mmCIF file with all atom_site columns, C-alpha atoms in Angstrom:
data_model
loop_
_atom_site.group_PDB
_atom_site.id
_atom_site.type_symbol
_atom_site.label_atom_id
_atom_site.label_alt_id
_atom_site.label_comp_id
_atom_site.label_asym_id
_atom_site.label_entity_id
_atom_site.label_seq_id
_atom_site.pdbx_PDB_ins_code
_atom_site.Cartn_x
_atom_site.Cartn_y
_atom_site.Cartn_z
_atom_site.occupancy
_atom_site.B_iso_or_equiv
_atom_site.pdbx_formal_charge
_atom_site.auth_seq_id
_atom_site.auth_comp_id
_atom_site.auth_asym_id
_atom_site.auth_atom_id
_atom_site.pdbx_PDB_model_num
ATOM 1   C CA . MET A 1 1   ? 26.875 -110.527 20.632 1.00 0.00 ? 32  MET A CA 1
ATOM 2   C CA . ASP A 1 2   ? 23.850 -110.826 18.380 1.00 0.00 ? 33  ASP A CA 1
ATOM 3   C CA . GLY A 1 3   ? 22.973 -108.461 15.510 1.00 0.00 ? 34  GLY A CA 1
ATOM 4   C CA . GLN A 1 4   ? 20.509 -106.454 17.620 1.00 0.00 ? 35  GLN A CA 1
ATOM 5   C CA . ASP A 1 5   ? 23.110 -105.705 20.317 1.00 0.00 ? 36  ASP A CA 1
ATOM 6   C CA . PHE A 1 6   ? 25.529 -104.521 17.645 1.00 0.00 ? 37  PHE A CA 1
ATOM 7   C CA . ALA A 1 7   ? 22.871 -102.255 16.079 1.00 0.00 ? 38  ALA A CA 1
ATOM 8   C CA . ASP A 1 8   ? 22.037 -100.787 19.501 1.00 0.00 ? 39  ASP A CA 1
ATOM 9   C CA . ARG A 1 9   ? 25.707 -100.118 20.293 1.00 0.00 ? 40  ARG A CA 1
ATOM 10  C CA . SER A 1 10  ? 26.357 -98.411  16.952 1.00 0.00 ? 41  SER A CA 1
ATOM 11  C CA . GLN A 1 11  ? 23.873 -95.722  17.959 1.00 0.00 ? 42  GLN A CA 1
ATOM 12  C CA . LEU A 1 12  ? 25.772 -94.887  21.175 1.00 0.00 ? 43  LEU A CA 1
ATOM 13  C CA . LYS A 1 13  ? 27.910 -91.793  21.375 1.00 0.00 ? 44  LYS A CA 1
ATOM 14  C CA . PRO A 1 14  ? 31.617 -92.494  21.610 1.00 0.00 ? 45  PRO A CA 1
ATOM 15  C CA . ALA A 1 15  ? 33.402 -91.874  24.876 1.00 0.00 ? 46  ALA A CA 1
ATOM 16  C CA . VAL A 1 16  ? 35.521 -88.772  24.470 1.00 0.00 ? 47  VAL A CA 1
ATOM 17  C CA . VAL A 1 17  ? 37.786 -87.616  27.268 1.00 0.00 ? 48  VAL A CA 1
ATOM 18  C CA . LEU A 1 18  ? 38.999 -84.044  27.131 1.00 0.00 ? 49  LEU A CA 1
ATOM 19  C CA . THR A 1 19  ? 41.838 -82.661  29.234 1.00 0.00 ? 50  THR A CA 1
ATOM 20  C CA . GLY A 1 20  ? 43.741 -79.408  29.472 1.00 0.00 ? 51  GLY A CA 1
ATOM 21  C CA . THR A 1 21  ? 42.577 -76.607  27.194 1.00 0.00 ? 52  THR A CA 1
ATOM 22  C CA . ALA A 1 22  ? 40.388 -79.024  25.225 1.00 0.00 ? 53  ALA A CA 1
ATOM 23  C CA . LYS A 1 23  ? 38.295 -79.586  28.366 1.00 0.00 ? 54  LYS A CA 1
ATOM 24  C CA . GLU A 1 24  ? 37.612 -75.858  28.681 1.00 0.00 ? 55  GLU A CA 1
ATOM 25  C CA . GLY A 1 25  ? 36.239 -75.596  25.118 1.00 0.00 ? 56  GLY A CA 1
ATOM 26  C CA . SER A 1 26  ? 33.666 -77.584  23.231 1.00 0.00 ? 57  SER A CA 1
ATOM 27  C CA . ALA A 1 27  ? 34.165 -81.086  21.859 1.00 0.00 ? 58  ALA A CA 1
ATOM 28  C CA . ALA A 1 28  ? 34.619 -79.833  18.298 1.00 0.00 ? 59  ALA A CA 1
ATOM 29  C CA . PRO A 1 29  ? 37.330 -77.366  17.401 1.00 0.00 ? 60  PRO A CA 1
ATOM 30  C CA . PRO A 1 30  ? 35.328 -74.309  16.407 1.00 0.00 ? 61  PRO A CA 1
ATOM 31  C CA . ILE A 1 31  ? 36.287 -72.566  13.223 1.00 0.00 ? 62  ILE A CA 1
ATOM 32  C CA . GLY A 1 32  ? 36.703 -68.827  13.342 1.00 0.00 ? 63  GLY A CA 1
ATOM 33  C CA . LEU A 1 33  ? 37.914 -68.212  16.869 1.00 0.00 ? 64  LEU A CA 1
ATOM 34  C CA . VAL A 1 34  ? 39.840 -64.930  16.695 1.00 0.00 ? 65  VAL A CA 1
ATOM 35  C CA . ASP A 1 35  ? 42.624 -63.415  18.804 1.00 0.00 ? 66  ASP A CA 1
ATOM 36  C CA . ILE A 1 36  ? 43.553 -59.754  18.206 1.00 0.00 ? 67  ILE A CA 1
ATOM 37  C CA . GLY A 1 37  ? 46.726 -58.096  19.495 1.00 0.00 ? 68  GLY A CA 1
ATOM 38  C CA . VAL A 1 38  ? 47.739 -54.444  19.381 1.00 0.00 ? 69  VAL A CA 1
ATOM 39  C CA . SER A 1 39  ? 51.149 -52.755  19.284 1.00 0.00 ? 70  SER A CA 1
ATOM 40  C CA . ASP A 1 40  ? 52.147 -49.138  18.681 1.00 0.00 ? 71  ASP A CA 1
ATOM 41  C CA . GLY A 1 41  ? 52.337 -49.572  14.912 1.00 0.00 ? 72  GLY A CA 1
ATOM 42  C CA . ALA A 1 42  ? 50.413 -52.722  14.011 1.00 0.00 ? 73  ALA A CA 1
ATOM 43  C CA . TYR A 1 43  ? 47.671 -55.204  14.744 1.00 0.00 ? 74  TYR A CA 1
ATOM 44  C CA . LEU A 1 44  ? 48.095 -58.967  14.951 1.00 0.00 ? 75  LEU A CA 1
ATOM 45  C CA . PHE A 1 45  ? 45.189 -61.320  14.438 1.00 0.00 ? 76  PHE A CA 1
ATOM 46  C CA . ARG A 1 46  ? 45.016 -65.083  14.576 1.00 0.00 ? 77  ARG A CA 1
ATOM 47  C CA . VAL A 1 47  ? 42.074 -67.061  13.258 1.00 0.00 ? 78  VAL A CA 1
ATOM 48  C CA . ALA A 1 48  ? 41.476 -70.761  13.985 1.00 0.00 ? 79  ALA A CA 1
ATOM 49  C CA . LEU A 1 49  ? 40.818 -72.688  10.784 1.00 0.00 ? 80  LEU A CA 1
ATOM 50  C CA . PRO A 1 50  ? 40.732 -76.348  11.869 1.00 0.00 ? 81  PRO A CA 1
ATOM 51  C CA . GLY A 1 51  ? 40.180 -78.629  8.929  1.00 0.00 ? 82  GLY A CA 1
ATOM 52  C CA . VAL A 1 52  ? 42.124 -76.405  6.522  1.00 0.00 ? 83  VAL A CA 1
ATOM 53  C CA . ARG A 1 53  ? 45.477 -77.990  5.758  1.00 0.00 ? 84  ARG A CA 1
ATOM 54  C CA . LYS A 1 54  ? 48.570 -75.932  5.017  1.00 0.00 ? 85  LYS A CA 1
ATOM 55  C CA . ASP A 1 55  ? 48.627 -77.250  1.432  1.00 0.00 ? 86  ASP A CA 1
ATOM 56  C CA . GLN A 1 56  ? 45.062 -75.878  1.015  1.00 0.00 ? 87  GLN A CA 1
ATOM 57  C CA . SER A 1 57  ? 45.869 -72.446  2.429  1.00 0.00 ? 88  SER A CA 1
ATOM 58  C CA . ALA A 1 58  ? 46.027 -70.991  -1.091 1.00 0.00 ? 89  ALA A CA 1
ATOM 59  C CA . LYS A 1 59  ? 42.263 -71.597  -1.231 1.00 0.00 ? 90  LYS A CA 1
ATOM 60  C CA . VAL A 1 60  ? 41.718 -69.293  1.769  1.00 0.00 ? 91  VAL A CA 1
ATOM 61  C CA . LYS A 1 61  ? 41.088 -65.670  0.822  1.00 0.00 ? 92  LYS A CA 1
ATOM 62  C CA . CYS A 1 62  ? 41.731 -62.892  3.358  1.00 0.00 ? 93  CYS A CA 1
ATOM 63  C CA . GLU A 1 63  ? 40.633 -59.351  2.524  1.00 0.00 ? 94  GLU A CA 1
ATOM 64  C CA . ILE A 1 64  ? 41.610 -56.473  4.789  1.00 0.00 ? 95  ILE A CA 1
ATOM 65  C CA . GLN A 1 65  ? 39.982 -53.079  4.257  1.00 0.00 ? 96  GLN A CA 1
ATOM 66  C CA . ARG A 1 66  ? 41.424 -49.694  5.228  1.00 0.00 ? 97  ARG A CA 1
ATOM 67  C CA . ASP A 1 67  ? 38.789 -49.207  7.946  1.00 0.00 ? 98  ASP A CA 1
ATOM 68  C CA . GLY A 1 68  ? 40.022 -52.392  9.675  1.00 0.00 ? 99  GLY A CA 1
ATOM 69  C CA . LYS A 1 69  ? 37.294 -54.747  8.467  1.00 0.00 ? 100 LYS A CA 1
ATOM 70  C CA . VAL A 1 70  ? 38.619 -58.264  7.827  1.00 0.00 ? 101 VAL A CA 1
ATOM 71  C CA . HIS A 1 71  ? 36.822 -60.874  5.724  1.00 0.00 ? 102 HIS A CA 1
ATOM 72  C CA . ILE A 1 72  ? 38.137 -64.430  5.370  1.00 0.00 ? 103 ILE A CA 1
ATOM 73  C CA . GLU A 1 73  ? 36.564 -67.091  3.206  1.00 0.00 ? 104 GLU A CA 1
ATOM 74  C CA . GLY A 1 74  ? 37.490 -70.536  2.016  1.00 0.00 ? 105 GLY A CA 1
ATOM 75  C CA . VAL A 1 75  ? 36.432 -74.142  1.749  1.00 0.00 ? 106 VAL A CA 1
ATOM 76  C CA . ILE A 1 76  ? 37.083 -77.055  4.048  1.00 0.00 ? 107 ILE A CA 1
ATOM 77  C CA . THR A 1 77  ? 37.391 -80.100  1.840  1.00 0.00 ? 108 THR A CA 1
ATOM 78  C CA . GLY A 1 78  ? 36.078 -83.411  3.053  1.00 0.00 ? 109 GLY A CA 1
ATOM 79  C CA . VAL A 1 79  ? 38.254 -86.393  2.378  1.00 0.00 ? 110 VAL A CA 1
ATOM 80  C CA . GLY A 1 80  ? 36.816 -89.817  3.137  1.00 0.00 ? 111 GLY A CA 1
ATOM 81  C CA . VAL A 1 81  ? 40.020 -91.679  2.220  1.00 0.00 ? 112 VAL A CA 1
ATOM 82  C CA . PRO A 1 82  ? 42.888 -91.720  4.731  1.00 0.00 ? 113 PRO A CA 1
ATOM 83  C CA . LYS A 1 83  ? 46.362 -91.392  3.208  1.00 0.00 ? 114 LYS A CA 1
ATOM 84  C CA . GLU A 1 84  ? 47.366 -94.939  4.160  1.00 0.00 ? 115 GLU A CA 1
ATOM 85  C CA . SER A 1 85  ? 44.214 -96.649  2.858  1.00 0.00 ? 116 SER A CA 1
ATOM 86  C CA . SER A 1 86  ? 42.213 -97.055  -0.315 1.00 0.00 ? 117 SER A CA 1
ATOM 87  C CA . ALA A 1 87  ? 38.951 -97.589  1.629  1.00 0.00 ? 118 ALA A CA 1
ATOM 88  C CA . VAL A 1 88  ? 36.287 -94.889  1.663  1.00 0.00 ? 119 VAL A CA 1
ATOM 89  C CA . PHE A 1 89  ? 34.659 -94.324  5.049  1.00 0.00 ? 120 PHE A CA 1
ATOM 90  C CA . GLN A 1 90  ? 31.186 -93.002  5.778  1.00 0.00 ? 121 GLN A CA 1
ATOM 91  C CA . MET A 1 91  ? 31.412 -90.900  8.951  1.00 0.00 ? 122 MET A CA 1
ATOM 92  C CA . LYS A 1 92  ? 29.066 -92.114  11.727 1.00 0.00 ? 123 LYS A CA 1
ATOM 93  C CA . VAL A 1 93  ? 30.393 -89.664  14.313 1.00 0.00 ? 124 VAL A CA 1
ATOM 94  C CA . GLN A 1 94  ? 31.638 -86.293  13.130 1.00 0.00 ? 125 GLN A CA 1
ATOM 95  C CA . GLN A 1 95  ? 32.766 -83.772  15.699 1.00 0.00 ? 126 GLN A CA 1
ATOM 96  C CA . LEU A 1 96  ? 35.374 -82.051  13.563 1.00 0.00 ? 127 LEU A CA 1
ATOM 97  C CA . CYS A 1 97  ? 34.378 -79.227  11.243 1.00 0.00 ? 128 CYS A CA 1
ATOM 98  C CA . PRO A 1 98  ? 32.270 -80.579  8.387  1.00 0.00 ? 129 PRO A CA 1
ATOM 99  C CA . PRO A 1 99  ? 33.426 -79.955  4.826  1.00 0.00 ? 130 PRO A CA 1
ATOM 100 C CA . GLY A 1 100 ? 32.066 -76.957  2.965  1.00 0.00 ? 131 GLY A CA 1
ATOM 101 C CA . PRO A 1 101 ? 32.504 -73.232  2.455  1.00 0.00 ? 132 PRO A CA 1
ATOM 102 C CA . PHE A 1 102 ? 32.998 -70.812  5.329  1.00 0.00 ? 133 PHE A CA 1
ATOM 103 C CA . SER A 1 103 ? 33.378 -67.087  5.863  1.00 0.00 ? 134 SER A CA 1
ATOM 104 C CA . ILE A 1 104 ? 34.530 -65.103  8.878  1.00 0.00 ? 135 ILE A CA 1
ATOM 105 C CA . SER A 1 105 ? 34.278 -61.335  9.299  1.00 0.00 ? 136 SER A CA 1
ATOM 106 C CA . PHE A 1 106 ? 35.428 -59.090  12.113 1.00 0.00 ? 137 PHE A CA 1
ATOM 107 C CA . ASN A 1 107 ? 36.751 -55.586  12.740 1.00 0.00 ? 138 ASN A CA 1
ATOM 108 C CA . LEU A 1 108 ? 40.191 -54.600  13.950 1.00 0.00 ? 139 LEU A CA 1
ATOM 109 C CA . PRO A 1 109 ? 40.283 -51.826  16.574 1.00 0.00 ? 140 PRO A CA 1
ATOM 110 C CA . GLY A 1 110 ? 41.274 -49.125  14.054 1.00 0.00 ? 141 GLY A CA 1
ATOM 111 C CA . PRO A 1 111 ? 42.193 -48.235  10.476 1.00 0.00 ? 142 PRO A CA 1
ATOM 112 C CA . VAL A 1 112 ? 45.028 -50.103  8.738  1.00 0.00 ? 143 VAL A CA 1
ATOM 113 C CA . ASP A 1 113 ? 47.160 -50.051  5.600  1.00 0.00 ? 144 ASP A CA 1
ATOM 114 C CA . PRO A 1 114 ? 46.142 -53.325  3.907  1.00 0.00 ? 145 PRO A CA 1
ATOM 115 C CA . ARG A 1 115 ? 49.171 -53.168  1.585  1.00 0.00 ? 146 ARG A CA 1
ATOM 116 C CA . LEU A 1 116 ? 51.406 -53.608  4.640  1.00 0.00 ? 147 LEU A CA 1
ATOM 117 C CA . SER A 1 117 ? 50.286 -56.997  5.895  1.00 0.00 ? 148 SER A CA 1
ATOM 118 C CA . SER A 1 118 ? 52.122 -60.282  6.344  1.00 0.00 ? 149 SER A CA 1
ATOM 119 C CA . PRO A 1 119 ? 49.906 -63.388  6.473  1.00 0.00 ? 150 PRO A CA 1
ATOM 120 C CA . THR A 1 120 ? 51.226 -66.758  7.636  1.00 0.00 ? 151 THR A CA 1
ATOM 121 C CA . PHE A 1 121 ? 49.287 -70.011  7.625  1.00 0.00 ? 152 PHE A CA 1
ATOM 122 C CA . ARG A 1 122 ? 50.700 -72.096  10.445 1.00 0.00 ? 153 ARG A CA 1
ATOM 123 C CA . PRO A 1 123 ? 50.821 -75.928  10.324 1.00 0.00 ? 154 PRO A CA 1
ATOM 124 C CA . ASP A 1 124 ? 48.397 -76.071  13.281 1.00 0.00 ? 155 ASP A CA 1
ATOM 125 C CA . GLY A 1 125 ? 45.556 -74.519  11.239 1.00 0.00 ? 156 GLY A CA 1
ATOM 126 C CA . ILE A 1 126 ? 45.977 -70.947  12.495 1.00 0.00 ? 157 ILE A CA 1
ATOM 127 C CA . LEU A 1 127 ? 45.990 -68.034  10.064 1.00 0.00 ? 158 LEU A CA 1
ATOM 128 C CA . GLU A 1 128 ? 48.244 -65.383  11.594 1.00 0.00 ? 159 GLU A CA 1
ATOM 129 C CA . VAL A 1 129 ? 48.387 -61.884  10.097 1.00 0.00 ? 160 VAL A CA 1
ATOM 130 C CA . VAL A 1 130 ? 50.259 -58.751  11.108 1.00 0.00 ? 161 VAL A CA 1
ATOM 131 C CA . VAL A 1 131 ? 48.921 -55.574  9.477  1.00 0.00 ? 162 VAL A CA 1
ATOM 132 C CA . MET A 1 132 ? 50.321 -52.086  9.978  1.00 0.00 ? 163 MET A CA 1
ATOM 133 C CA . LYS A 1 133 ? 48.123 -49.358  11.412 1.00 0.00 ? 164 LYS A CA 1
ATOM 134 C CA . ARG A 1 134 ? 47.298 -46.548  9.004  1.00 0.00 ? 165 ARG A CA 1
ATOM 135 C CA . ARG A 1 135 ? 49.395 -43.508  9.702  1.00 0.00 ? 166 ARG A CA 1
ATOM 136 C CA . THR A 1 136 ? 47.484 -40.278  9.508  1.00 0.00 ? 167 THR A CA 1
ATOM 137 C CA . PRO A 1 137 ? 49.443 -37.278  8.260  1.00 0.00 ? 168 PRO A CA 1
ATOM 138 C CA . PRO A 1 138 ? 49.857 -34.466  10.788 1.00 0.00 ? 169 PRO A CA 1
ATOM 139 C CA . THR A 1 139 ? 47.091 -31.889  10.458 1.00 0.00 ? 170 THR A CA 1
ATOM 140 C CA . ASP A 1 140 ? 49.339 -28.921  11.297 1.00 0.00 ? 171 ASP A CA 1
ATOM 141 C CA . GLY A 1 141 ? 51.718 -29.499  8.395  1.00 0.00 ? 172 GLY A CA 1
ATOM 142 C CA . GLY A 1 142 ? 54.249 -31.204  10.668 1.00 0.00 ? 173 GLY A CA 1
ATOM 143 C CA . LEU A 1 143 ? 55.816 -27.942  11.801 1.00 0.00 ? 174 LEU A CA 1
ATOM 144 C CA . PRO A 1 144 ? 56.644 -27.512  15.472 1.00 0.00 ? 175 PRO A CA 1
ATOM 145 C CA . PRO A 1 145 ? 54.730 -24.749  17.307 1.00 0.00 ? 176 PRO A CA 1
ATOM 146 C CA . GLN A 1 146 ? 56.492 -21.366  17.496 1.00 0.00 ? 177 GLN A CA 1
#
């Protein structure tokens, strides 16, 4: 193979085969995909944060407001040195989330009590939060009708 053939081949896109759920989505794992669940007393939301490692989860900030508005922000750090190597690589193909800051905002279906939330950052890059719905006091004083 001469130098020109090599240069031409380096410009080709890599062959990527997707199967299962990966085939149904896009080639890159999108950041910020959100699932929202509802129970009688709480909401559950899960947010995809590919590229954020569990040891970096302290750098992810999640604010939940009483009206149900959720705002998440953080930074995906780019590391060009694999753990097992001292070489620095320049990425020629990059389909994973690029490094840099991000923010995600969405609304839950109703008002919440932000003090009653339990966030968990899973090893698979999913931020999972359960937050209690805001209880409204009874308007009739809580007395049964007579």
